[in-house]
Each structure stands twice: as structure tokens, then as C-alpha cells.
Coordinates of N, CA and C in Angstrom, one line a residue:
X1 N 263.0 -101.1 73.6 CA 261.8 -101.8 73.2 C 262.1 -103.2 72.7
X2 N 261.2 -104.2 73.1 CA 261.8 -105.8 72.8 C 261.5 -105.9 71.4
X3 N 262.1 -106.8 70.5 CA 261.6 -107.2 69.7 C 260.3 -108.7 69.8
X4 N 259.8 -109.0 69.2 CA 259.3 -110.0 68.9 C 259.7 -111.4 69.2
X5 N 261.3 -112.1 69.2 CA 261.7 -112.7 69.5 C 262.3 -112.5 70.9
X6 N 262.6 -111.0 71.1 CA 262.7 -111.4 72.7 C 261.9 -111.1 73.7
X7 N 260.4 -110.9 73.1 CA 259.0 -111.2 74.2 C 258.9 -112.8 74.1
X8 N 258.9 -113.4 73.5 CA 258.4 -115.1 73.2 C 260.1 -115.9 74.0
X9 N 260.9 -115.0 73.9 CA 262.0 -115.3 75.1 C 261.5 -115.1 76.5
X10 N 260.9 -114.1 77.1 CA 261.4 -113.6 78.5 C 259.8 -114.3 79.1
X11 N 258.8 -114.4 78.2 CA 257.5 -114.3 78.7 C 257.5 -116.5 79.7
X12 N 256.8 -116.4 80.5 CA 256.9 -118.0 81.2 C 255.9 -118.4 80.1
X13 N 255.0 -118.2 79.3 CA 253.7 -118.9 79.1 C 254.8 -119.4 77.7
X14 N 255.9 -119.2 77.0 CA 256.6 -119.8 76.0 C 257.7 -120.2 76.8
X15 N 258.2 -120.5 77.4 CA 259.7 -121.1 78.1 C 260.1 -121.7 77.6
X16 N 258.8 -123.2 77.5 CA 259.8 -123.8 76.8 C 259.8 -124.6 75.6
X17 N 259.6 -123.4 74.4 CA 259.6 -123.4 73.7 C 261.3 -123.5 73.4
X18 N 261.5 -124.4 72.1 CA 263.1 -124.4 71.5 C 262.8 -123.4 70.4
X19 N 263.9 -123.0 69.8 CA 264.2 -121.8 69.4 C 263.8 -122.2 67.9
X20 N 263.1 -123.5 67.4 CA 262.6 -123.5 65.9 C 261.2 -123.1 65.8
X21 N 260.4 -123.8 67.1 CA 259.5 -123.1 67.8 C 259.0 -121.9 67.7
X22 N 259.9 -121.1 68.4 CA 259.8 -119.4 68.5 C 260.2 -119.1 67.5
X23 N 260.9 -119.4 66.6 CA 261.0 -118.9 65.1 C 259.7 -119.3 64.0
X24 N 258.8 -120.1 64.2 CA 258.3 -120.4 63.8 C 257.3 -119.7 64.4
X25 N 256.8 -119.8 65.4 CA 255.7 -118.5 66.2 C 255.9 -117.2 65.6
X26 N 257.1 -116.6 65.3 CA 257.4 -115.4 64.8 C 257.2 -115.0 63.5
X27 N 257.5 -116.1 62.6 CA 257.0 -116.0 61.0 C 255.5 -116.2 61.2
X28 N 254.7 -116.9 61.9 CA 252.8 -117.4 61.9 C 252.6 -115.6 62.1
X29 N 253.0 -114.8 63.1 CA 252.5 -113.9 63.5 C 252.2 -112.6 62.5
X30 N 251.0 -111.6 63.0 CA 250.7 -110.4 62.3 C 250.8 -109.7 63.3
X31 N 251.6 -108.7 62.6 CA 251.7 -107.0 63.4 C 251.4 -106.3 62.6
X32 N 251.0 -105.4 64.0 CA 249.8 -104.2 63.6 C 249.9 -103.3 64.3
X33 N 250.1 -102.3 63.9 CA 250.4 -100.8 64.3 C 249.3 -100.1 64.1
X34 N 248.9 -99.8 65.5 CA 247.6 -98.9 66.2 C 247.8 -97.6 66.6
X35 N 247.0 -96.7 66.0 CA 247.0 -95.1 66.5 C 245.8 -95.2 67.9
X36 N 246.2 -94.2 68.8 CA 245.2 -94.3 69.6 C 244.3 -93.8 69.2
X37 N 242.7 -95.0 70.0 CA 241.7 -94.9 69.8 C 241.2 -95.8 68.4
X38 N 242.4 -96.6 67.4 CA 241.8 -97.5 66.7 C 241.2 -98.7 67.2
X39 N 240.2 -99.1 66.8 CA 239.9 -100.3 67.3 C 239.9 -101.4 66.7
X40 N 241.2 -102.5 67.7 CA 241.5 -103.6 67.6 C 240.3 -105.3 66.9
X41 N 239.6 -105.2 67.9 CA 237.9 -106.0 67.5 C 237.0 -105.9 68.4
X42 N 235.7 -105.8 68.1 CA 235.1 -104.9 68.7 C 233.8 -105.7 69.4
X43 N 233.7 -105.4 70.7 CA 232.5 -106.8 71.4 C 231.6 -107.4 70.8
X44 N 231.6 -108.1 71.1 CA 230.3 -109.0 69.8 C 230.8 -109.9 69.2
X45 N 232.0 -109.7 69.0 CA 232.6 -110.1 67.4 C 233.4 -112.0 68.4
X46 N 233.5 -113.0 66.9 CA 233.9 -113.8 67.3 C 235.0 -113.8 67.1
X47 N 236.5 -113.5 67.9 CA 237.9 -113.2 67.3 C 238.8 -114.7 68.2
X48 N 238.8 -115.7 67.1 CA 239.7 -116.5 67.7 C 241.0 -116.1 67.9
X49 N 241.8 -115.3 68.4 CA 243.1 -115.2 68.2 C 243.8 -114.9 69.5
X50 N 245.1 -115.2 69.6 CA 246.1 -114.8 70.4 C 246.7 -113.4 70.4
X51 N 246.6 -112.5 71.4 CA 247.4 -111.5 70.9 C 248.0 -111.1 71.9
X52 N 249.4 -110.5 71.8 CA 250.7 -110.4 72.4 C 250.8 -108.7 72.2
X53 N 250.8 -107.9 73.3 CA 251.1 -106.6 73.2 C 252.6 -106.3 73.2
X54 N 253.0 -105.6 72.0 CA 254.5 -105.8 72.0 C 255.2 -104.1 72.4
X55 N 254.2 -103.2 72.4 CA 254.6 -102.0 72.7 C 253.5 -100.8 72.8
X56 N 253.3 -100.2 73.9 CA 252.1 -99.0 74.3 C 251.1 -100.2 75.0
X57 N 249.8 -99.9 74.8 CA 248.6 -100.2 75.8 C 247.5 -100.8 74.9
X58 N 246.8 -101.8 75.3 CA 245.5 -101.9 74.9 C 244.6 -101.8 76.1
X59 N 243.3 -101.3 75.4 CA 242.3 -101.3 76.7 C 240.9 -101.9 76.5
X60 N 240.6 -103.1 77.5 CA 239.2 -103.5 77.0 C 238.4 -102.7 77.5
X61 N 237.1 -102.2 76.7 CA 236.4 -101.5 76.9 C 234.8 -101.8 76.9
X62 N 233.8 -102.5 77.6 CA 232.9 -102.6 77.2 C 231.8 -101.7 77.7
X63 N 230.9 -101.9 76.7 CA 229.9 -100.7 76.7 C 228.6 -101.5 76.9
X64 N 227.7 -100.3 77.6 CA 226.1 -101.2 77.9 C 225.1 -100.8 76.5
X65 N 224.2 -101.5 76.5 CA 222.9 -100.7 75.6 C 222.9 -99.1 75.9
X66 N 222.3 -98.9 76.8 CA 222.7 -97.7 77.8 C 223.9 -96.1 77.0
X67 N 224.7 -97.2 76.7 CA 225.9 -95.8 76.0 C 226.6 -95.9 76.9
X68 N 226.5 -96.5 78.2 CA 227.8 -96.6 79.0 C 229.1 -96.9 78.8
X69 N 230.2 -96.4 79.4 CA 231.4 -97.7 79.2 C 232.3 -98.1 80.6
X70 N 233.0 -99.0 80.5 CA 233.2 -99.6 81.2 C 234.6 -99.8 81.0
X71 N 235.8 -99.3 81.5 CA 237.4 -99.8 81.4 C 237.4 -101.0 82.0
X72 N 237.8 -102.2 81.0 CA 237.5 -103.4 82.2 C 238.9 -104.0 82.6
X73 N 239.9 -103.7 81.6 CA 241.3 -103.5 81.9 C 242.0 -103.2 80.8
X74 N 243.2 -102.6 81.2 CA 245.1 -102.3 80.2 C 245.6 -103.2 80.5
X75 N 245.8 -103.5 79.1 CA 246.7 -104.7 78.6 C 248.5 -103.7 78.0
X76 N 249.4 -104.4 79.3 CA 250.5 -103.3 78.3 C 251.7 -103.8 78.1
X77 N 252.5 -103.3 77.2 CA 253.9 -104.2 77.2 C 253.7 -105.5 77.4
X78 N 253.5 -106.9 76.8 CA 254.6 -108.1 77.6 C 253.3 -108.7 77.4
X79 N 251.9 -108.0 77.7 CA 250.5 -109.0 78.0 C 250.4 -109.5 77.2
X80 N 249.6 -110.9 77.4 CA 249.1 -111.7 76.2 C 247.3 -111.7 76.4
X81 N 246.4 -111.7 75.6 CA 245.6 -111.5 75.8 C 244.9 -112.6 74.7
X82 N 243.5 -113.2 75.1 CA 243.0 -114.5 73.9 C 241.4 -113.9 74.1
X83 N 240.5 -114.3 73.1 CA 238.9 -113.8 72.6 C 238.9 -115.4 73.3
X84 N 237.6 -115.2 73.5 CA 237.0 -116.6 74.2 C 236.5 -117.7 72.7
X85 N 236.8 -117.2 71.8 CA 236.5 -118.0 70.5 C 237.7 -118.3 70.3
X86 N 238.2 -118.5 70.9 CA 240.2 -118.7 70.9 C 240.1 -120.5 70.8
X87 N 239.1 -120.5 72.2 CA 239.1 -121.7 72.7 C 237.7 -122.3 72.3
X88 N 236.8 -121.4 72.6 CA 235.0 -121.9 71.8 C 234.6 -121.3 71.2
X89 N 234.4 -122.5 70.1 CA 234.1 -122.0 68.7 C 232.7 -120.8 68.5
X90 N 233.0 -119.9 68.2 CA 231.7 -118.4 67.9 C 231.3 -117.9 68.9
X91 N 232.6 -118.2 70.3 CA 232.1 -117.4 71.3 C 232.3 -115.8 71.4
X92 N 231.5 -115.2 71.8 CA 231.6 -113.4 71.7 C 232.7 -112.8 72.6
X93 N 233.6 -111.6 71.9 CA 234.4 -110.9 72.7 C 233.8 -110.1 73.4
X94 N 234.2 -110.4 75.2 CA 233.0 -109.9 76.1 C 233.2 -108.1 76.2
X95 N 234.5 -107.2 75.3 CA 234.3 -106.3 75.4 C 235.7 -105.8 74.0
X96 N 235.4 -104.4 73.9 CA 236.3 -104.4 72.5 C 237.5 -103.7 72.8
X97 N 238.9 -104.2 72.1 CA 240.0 -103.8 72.0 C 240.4 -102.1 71.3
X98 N 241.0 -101.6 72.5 CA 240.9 -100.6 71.6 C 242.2 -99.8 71.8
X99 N 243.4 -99.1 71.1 CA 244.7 -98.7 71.5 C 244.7 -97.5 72.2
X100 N 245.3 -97.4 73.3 CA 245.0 -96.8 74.2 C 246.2 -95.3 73.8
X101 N 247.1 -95.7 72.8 CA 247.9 -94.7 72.3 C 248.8 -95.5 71.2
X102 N 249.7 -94.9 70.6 CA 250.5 -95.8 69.4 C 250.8 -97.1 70.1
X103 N 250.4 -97.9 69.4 CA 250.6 -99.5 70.2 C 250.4 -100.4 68.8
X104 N 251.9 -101.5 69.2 CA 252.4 -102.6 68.2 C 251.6 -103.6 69.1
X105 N 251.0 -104.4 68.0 CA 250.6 -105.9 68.6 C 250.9 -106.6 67.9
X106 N 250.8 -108.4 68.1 CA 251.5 -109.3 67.6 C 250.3 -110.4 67.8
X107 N 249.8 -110.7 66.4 CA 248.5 -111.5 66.7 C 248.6 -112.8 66.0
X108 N 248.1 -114.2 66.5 CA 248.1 -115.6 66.0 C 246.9 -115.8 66.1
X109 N 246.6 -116.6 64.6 CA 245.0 -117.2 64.4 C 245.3 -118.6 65.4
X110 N 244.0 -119.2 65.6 CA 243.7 -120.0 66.7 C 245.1 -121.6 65.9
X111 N 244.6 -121.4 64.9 CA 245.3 -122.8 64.2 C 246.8 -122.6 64.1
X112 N 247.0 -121.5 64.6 CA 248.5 -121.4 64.6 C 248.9 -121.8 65.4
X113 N 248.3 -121.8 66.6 CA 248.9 -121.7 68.1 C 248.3 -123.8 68.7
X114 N 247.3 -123.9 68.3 CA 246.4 -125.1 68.4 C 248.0 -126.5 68.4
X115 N 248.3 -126.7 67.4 CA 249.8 -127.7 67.7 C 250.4 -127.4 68.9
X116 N 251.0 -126.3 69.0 CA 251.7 -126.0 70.3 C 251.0 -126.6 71.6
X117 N 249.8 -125.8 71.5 CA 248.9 -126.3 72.9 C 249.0 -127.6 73.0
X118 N 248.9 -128.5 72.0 CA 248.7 -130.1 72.2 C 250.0 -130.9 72.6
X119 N 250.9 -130.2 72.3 CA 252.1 -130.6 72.1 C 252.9 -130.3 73.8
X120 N 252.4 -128.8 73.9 CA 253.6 -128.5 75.3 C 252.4 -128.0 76.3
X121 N 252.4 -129.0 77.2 CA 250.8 -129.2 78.4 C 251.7 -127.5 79.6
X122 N 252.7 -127.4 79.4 CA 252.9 -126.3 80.1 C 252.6 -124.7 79.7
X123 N 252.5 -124.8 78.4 CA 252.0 -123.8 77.8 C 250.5 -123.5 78.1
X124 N 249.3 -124.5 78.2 CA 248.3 -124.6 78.7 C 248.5 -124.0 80.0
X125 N 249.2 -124.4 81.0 CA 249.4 -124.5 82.5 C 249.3 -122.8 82.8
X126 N 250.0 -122.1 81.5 CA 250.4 -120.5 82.1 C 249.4 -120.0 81.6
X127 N 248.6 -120.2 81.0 CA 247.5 -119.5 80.7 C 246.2 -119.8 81.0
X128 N 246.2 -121.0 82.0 CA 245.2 -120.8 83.3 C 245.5 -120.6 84.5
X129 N 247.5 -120.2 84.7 CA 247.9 -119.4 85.5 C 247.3 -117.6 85.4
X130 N 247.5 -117.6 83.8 CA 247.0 -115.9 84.1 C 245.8 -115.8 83.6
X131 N 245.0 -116.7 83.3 CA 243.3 -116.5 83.5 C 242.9 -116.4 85.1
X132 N 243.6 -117.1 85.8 CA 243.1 -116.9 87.6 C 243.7 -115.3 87.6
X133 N 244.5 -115.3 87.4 CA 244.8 -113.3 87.6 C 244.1 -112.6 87.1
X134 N 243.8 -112.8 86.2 CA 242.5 -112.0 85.3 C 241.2 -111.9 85.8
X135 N 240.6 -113.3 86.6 CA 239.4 -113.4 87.5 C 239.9 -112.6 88.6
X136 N 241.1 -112.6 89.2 CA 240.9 -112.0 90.3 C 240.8 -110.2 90.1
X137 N 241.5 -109.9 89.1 CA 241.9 -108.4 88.5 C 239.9 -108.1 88.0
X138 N 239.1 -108.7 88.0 CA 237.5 -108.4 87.7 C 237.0 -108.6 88.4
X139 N 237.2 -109.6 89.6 CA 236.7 -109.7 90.7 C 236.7 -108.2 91.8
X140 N 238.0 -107.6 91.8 CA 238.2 -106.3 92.4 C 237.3 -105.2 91.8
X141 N 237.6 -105.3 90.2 CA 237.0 -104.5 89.6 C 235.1 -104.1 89.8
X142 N 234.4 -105.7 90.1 CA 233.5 -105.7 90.2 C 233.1 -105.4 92.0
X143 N 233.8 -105.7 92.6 CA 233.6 -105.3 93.9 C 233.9 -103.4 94.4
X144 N 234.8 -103.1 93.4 CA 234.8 -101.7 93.4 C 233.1 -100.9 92.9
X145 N 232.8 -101.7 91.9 CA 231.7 -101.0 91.3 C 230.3 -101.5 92.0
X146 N 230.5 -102.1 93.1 CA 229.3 -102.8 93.6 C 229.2 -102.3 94.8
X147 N 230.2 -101.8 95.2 CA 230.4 -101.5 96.8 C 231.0 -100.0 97.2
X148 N 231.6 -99.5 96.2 CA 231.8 -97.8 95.8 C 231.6 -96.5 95.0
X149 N 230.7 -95.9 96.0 CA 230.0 -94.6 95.4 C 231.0 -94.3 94.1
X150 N 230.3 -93.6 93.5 CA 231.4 -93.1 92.1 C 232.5 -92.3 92.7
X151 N 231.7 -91.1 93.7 CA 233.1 -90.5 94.3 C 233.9 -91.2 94.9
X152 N 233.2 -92.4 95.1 CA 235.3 -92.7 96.0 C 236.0 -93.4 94.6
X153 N 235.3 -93.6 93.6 CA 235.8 -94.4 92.4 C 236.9 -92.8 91.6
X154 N 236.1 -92.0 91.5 CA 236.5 -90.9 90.8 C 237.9 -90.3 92.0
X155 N 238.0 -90.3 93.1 CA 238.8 -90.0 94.3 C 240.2 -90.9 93.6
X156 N 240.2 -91.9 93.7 CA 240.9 -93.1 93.5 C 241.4 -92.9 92.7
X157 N 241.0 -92.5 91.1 CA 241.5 -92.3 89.8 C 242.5 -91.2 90.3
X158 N 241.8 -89.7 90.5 CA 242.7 -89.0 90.9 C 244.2 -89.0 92.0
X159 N 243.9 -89.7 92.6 CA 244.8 -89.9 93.6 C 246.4 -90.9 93.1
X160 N 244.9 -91.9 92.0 CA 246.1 -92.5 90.7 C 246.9 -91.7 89.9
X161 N 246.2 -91.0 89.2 CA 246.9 -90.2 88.6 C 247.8 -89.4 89.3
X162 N 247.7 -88.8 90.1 CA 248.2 -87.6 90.7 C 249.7 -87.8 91.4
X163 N 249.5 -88.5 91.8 CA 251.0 -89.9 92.4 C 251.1 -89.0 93.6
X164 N 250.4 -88.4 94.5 CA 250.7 -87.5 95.7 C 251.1 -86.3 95.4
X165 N 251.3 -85.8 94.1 CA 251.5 -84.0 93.4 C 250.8 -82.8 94.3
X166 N 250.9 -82.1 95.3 CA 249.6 -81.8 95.5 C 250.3 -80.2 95.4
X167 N 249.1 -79.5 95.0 CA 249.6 -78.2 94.8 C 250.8 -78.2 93.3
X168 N 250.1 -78.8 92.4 CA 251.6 -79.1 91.3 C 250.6 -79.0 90.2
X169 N 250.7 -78.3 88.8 CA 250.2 -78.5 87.7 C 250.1 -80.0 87.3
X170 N 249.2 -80.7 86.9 CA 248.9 -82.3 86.2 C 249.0 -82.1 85.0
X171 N 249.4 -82.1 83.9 CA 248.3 -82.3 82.8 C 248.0 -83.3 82.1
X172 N 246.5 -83.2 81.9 CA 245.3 -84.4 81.6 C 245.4 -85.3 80.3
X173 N 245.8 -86.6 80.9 CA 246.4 -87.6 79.9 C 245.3 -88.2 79.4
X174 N 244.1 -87.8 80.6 CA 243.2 -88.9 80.0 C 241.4 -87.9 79.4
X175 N 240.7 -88.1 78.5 CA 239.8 -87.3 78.3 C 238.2 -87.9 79.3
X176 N 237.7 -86.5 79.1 CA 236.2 -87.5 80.5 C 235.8 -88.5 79.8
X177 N 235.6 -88.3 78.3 CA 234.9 -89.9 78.0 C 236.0 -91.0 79.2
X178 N 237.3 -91.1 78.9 CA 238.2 -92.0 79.8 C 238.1 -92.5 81.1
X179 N 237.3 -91.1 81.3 CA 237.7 -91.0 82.8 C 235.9 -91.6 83.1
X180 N 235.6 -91.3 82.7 CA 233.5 -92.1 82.9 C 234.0 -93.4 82.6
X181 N 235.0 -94.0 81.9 CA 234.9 -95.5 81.1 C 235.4 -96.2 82.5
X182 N 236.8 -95.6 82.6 CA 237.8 -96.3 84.4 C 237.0 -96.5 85.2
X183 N 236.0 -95.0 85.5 CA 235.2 -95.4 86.9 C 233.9 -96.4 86.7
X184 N 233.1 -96.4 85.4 CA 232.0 -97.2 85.3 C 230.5 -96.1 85.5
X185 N 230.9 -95.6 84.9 CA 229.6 -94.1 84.7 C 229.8 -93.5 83.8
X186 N 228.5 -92.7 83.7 CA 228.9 -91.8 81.9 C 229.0 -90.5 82.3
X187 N 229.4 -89.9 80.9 CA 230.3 -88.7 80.9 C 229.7 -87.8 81.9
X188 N 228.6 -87.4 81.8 CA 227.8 -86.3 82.6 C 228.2 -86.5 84.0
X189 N 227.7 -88.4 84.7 CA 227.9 -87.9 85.9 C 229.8 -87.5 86.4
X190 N 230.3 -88.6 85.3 CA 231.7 -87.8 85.5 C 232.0 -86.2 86.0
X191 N 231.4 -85.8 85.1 CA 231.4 -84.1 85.0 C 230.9 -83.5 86.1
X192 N 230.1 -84.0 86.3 CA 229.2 -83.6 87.5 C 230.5 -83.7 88.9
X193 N 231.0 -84.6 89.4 CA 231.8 -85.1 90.3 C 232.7 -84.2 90.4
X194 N 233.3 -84.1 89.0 CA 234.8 -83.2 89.0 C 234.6 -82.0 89.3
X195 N 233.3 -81.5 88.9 CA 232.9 -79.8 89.2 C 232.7 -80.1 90.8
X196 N 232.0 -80.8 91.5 CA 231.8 -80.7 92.3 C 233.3 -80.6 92.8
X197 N 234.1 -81.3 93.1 CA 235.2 -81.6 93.7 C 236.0 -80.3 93.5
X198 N 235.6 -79.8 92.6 CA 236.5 -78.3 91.9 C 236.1 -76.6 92.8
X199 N 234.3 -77.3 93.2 CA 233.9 -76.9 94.2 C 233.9 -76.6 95.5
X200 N 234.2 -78.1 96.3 CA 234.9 -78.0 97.4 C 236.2 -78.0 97.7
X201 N 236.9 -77.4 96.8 CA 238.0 -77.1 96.7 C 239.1 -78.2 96.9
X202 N 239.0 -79.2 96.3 CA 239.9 -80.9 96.1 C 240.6 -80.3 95.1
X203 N 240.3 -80.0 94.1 CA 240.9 -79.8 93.2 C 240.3 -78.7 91.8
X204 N 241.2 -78.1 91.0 CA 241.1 -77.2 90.6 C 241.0 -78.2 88.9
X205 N 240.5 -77.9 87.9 CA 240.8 -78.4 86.8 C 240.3 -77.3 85.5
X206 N 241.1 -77.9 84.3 CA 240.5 -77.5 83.1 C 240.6 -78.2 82.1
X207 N 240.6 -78.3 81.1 CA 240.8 -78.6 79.5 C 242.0 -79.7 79.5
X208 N 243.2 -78.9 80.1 CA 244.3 -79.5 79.9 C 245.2 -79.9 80.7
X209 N 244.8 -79.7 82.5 CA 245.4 -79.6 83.6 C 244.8 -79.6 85.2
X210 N 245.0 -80.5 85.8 CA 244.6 -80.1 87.2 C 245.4 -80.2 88.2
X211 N 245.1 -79.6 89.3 CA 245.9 -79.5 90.6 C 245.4 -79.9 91.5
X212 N 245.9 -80.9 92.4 CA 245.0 -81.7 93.4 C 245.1 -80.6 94.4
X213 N 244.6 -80.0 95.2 CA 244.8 -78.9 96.3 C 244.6 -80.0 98.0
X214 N 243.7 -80.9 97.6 CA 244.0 -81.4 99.2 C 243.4 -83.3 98.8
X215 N 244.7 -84.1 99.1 CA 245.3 -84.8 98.7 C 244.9 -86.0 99.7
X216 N 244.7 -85.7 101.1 CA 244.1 -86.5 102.4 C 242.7 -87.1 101.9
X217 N 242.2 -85.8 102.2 CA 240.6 -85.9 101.2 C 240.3 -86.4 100.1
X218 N 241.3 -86.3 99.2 CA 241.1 -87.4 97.9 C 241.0 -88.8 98.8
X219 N 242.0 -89.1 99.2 CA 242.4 -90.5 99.7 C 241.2 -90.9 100.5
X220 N 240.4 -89.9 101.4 CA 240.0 -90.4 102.6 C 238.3 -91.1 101.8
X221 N 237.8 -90.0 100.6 CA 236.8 -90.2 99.3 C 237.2 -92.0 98.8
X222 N 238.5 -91.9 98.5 CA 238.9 -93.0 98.0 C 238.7 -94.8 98.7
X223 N 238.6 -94.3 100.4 CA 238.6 -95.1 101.3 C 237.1 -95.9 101.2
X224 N 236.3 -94.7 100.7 CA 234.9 -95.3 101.8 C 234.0 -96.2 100.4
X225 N 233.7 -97.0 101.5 CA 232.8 -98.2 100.7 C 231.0 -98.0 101.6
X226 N 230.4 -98.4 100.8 CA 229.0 -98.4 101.1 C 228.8 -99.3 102.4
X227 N 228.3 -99.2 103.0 CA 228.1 -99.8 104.1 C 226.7 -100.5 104.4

């Protein structure tokens, strides 16, 4: 596991930083140790800050009026992650941080980081290098949810999880709230899919474990897009 000084080493968006720099980044910083399911800050909220996942997962999560949720991404090891109040002032966090299991983060208020920016134009540079990855990582996301039945969304998860196991005990890392949040539907119709699927014999599940029984047919569920 890295320490703190050697994520601010290995990461491109600090390179090139000199080493009074990154010692100085390291004293500005707060760490915080998250049990899963604490929540980091929560949508709505205006969080100027920088934050650096230094160990386990974060997961943005946003939710509709509705009661929906939405996994909009995992943030893990190494990610850096900024609130849009980072950069504009009382702008809203478009969805809320939340620890996806024991997870260290490493957080800077906006004024800590603000010299740096003005100072090293290449530090700017990487973080509208991995804002374009981030658009494109929502872009899929939203084309997934625009263009694929929940079954082939719920197919896909399993077939993720499952890593090609077929005929092999799984056990269930993730709970249905989880699993409604990844695909973009709520719990019921979740539930609904899985029985079904449990039905035509894809897969077998319970509480604590499932077994993919035919693995093609997950994949082939996973393929189809609306047409």
C-alpha cells in the first residue's frame, strides 16, 4: 500500500512537482478513514476540494427525487477526484461520495491547491487530461442507459462479476440496493430480473451466493441494444 508521498510521486497530474512541493502538499492534506457505506459528501452539497483515493474504493452515487440510484463511477486506489465548487464558486456535487468498503482518502481545500495551479500550467494540463476520460467514462455510461434494456445491463454486471465461473459458487460482494445503483433501476425491478434469470435457468442465486449456470446467454443478454 503507497504511502501518501509515494502517490504524489508516481501520479502524472504532480510530476513535476519538486520534492518541497510534495512535502508541502502532504502537510496541507486531511486523511480520513472510511468504513463502508460512510458518506464522504453528499449531492447538493458545495465541496470545494481535491481528493486523492489513497486506498479501497469510492463510489459516486447519485440519486433521483424518485428514490432511484445511480452508480455513476469507482473511484480506486491512485484516483483523484475534484467537486465542481473546486473550480466554481457554490457549484453543487452532481452526486455523493460514498466508501465503497474501508477506504483512506487524502483531501485539499481549494486554497491549498490554488498556488500550485497558477504556478505549474502542467498540473492544469492533467486534469483536463482526465476530465476528457471522465466525459468519455459518462458518455458510455449514458449510452448504456439510453440504449440498454435493464436485462442486458443486469447480464453485463453478472458476466462482470462472474469473470466466466460457470457452474462455480460466487459469493455476493455486492447487495441489490448495489446492484439497482450499477445498472440504473431500483431495487424491485432488480429483483424482479434476478428471479427471473433464476427462472430460466441463467443462474441460480441466494443471500450469499450465485452460480452462473449458462454463461453464453448471459453474454449474448449482455450484447443486445434496443434497436
Amino acid at each position: 500500500m503507497k504511502t501518501l508521498e509515494e502517490w504524489l510521486r508516481a501520479l502524472p497530474i504532480f510530476a513535476a512537482l519538486d520534492e518541497g512541493e510534495r512535502e508541502l502538499l502532504v502537510r496541507q492534506s486531511l486523511t480520513r478513514e472510511l468504513q463502508r457505506g460512510e458518506v464522504l459528501a453528499l449531492q447538493g452539497d458545495a465541496w470545494p476540494y481535491l481528493l486523492l483515493v489513497g486506498k479501497g474504493r469510492i463510489d459516486a452515487v447519485k440519486a433521483s427525487s424518485q428514490g432511484r440510484s445511480l452508480l455513476v463511477t469507482t473511484l480506486s486506489a491512485g484516483e483523484l477526484f475534484w467537486g465542481p465548487a473546486f473550480f466554481q464558486e457554490g457549484a453543487s456535487l452532481p452526486a455523493s461520495l460514498e466508501a465503497h468498503g474501508r477506504t483512506r482518502v487524502h483531501i485539499w481545500p481549494r486554497q491549498a491547491i490554488e498556488p500550485l495551479l497558477l504556478a505549474r500550467a502542467s498540473i492544469l494540463w492533467e486534469m483536463c487530461c482526465l476530465m476528457i476520460q471522465r466525459m468519455q467514462r459518462a458518455s458510455t455510461v449514458v449510452e448504456e442507459l439510453a440504449f440498454q434494456p435493464v436485462a442486458g445491463r443486469l447480464a453485463r454486471l453478472l458476466v462482470a462479476v462472474s469473470a466466466g465461473r460457470e457452474e462455480e459458487a460466487i459469493p455476493r460482494s455486492v447487495t441489490l440496493d448495489e446492484i439497482a445503483a450499477r445498472i440504473g433501476t431500483t431495487r424491485e425491478v432488480a429483483c424482479r430480473f434476478l428471479h427471473r434469470f433464476a427462472e430460466e435457468g441463467l443462474i441460480d442465486i441466494t443471500r450469499s451466493e450465485f452460480v452462473v449456470h449458462d454463461q453464453r446467454r448471459l453474454e449474448e443478454l449482455a450484447r443486445q441494444v434496443k434497436g
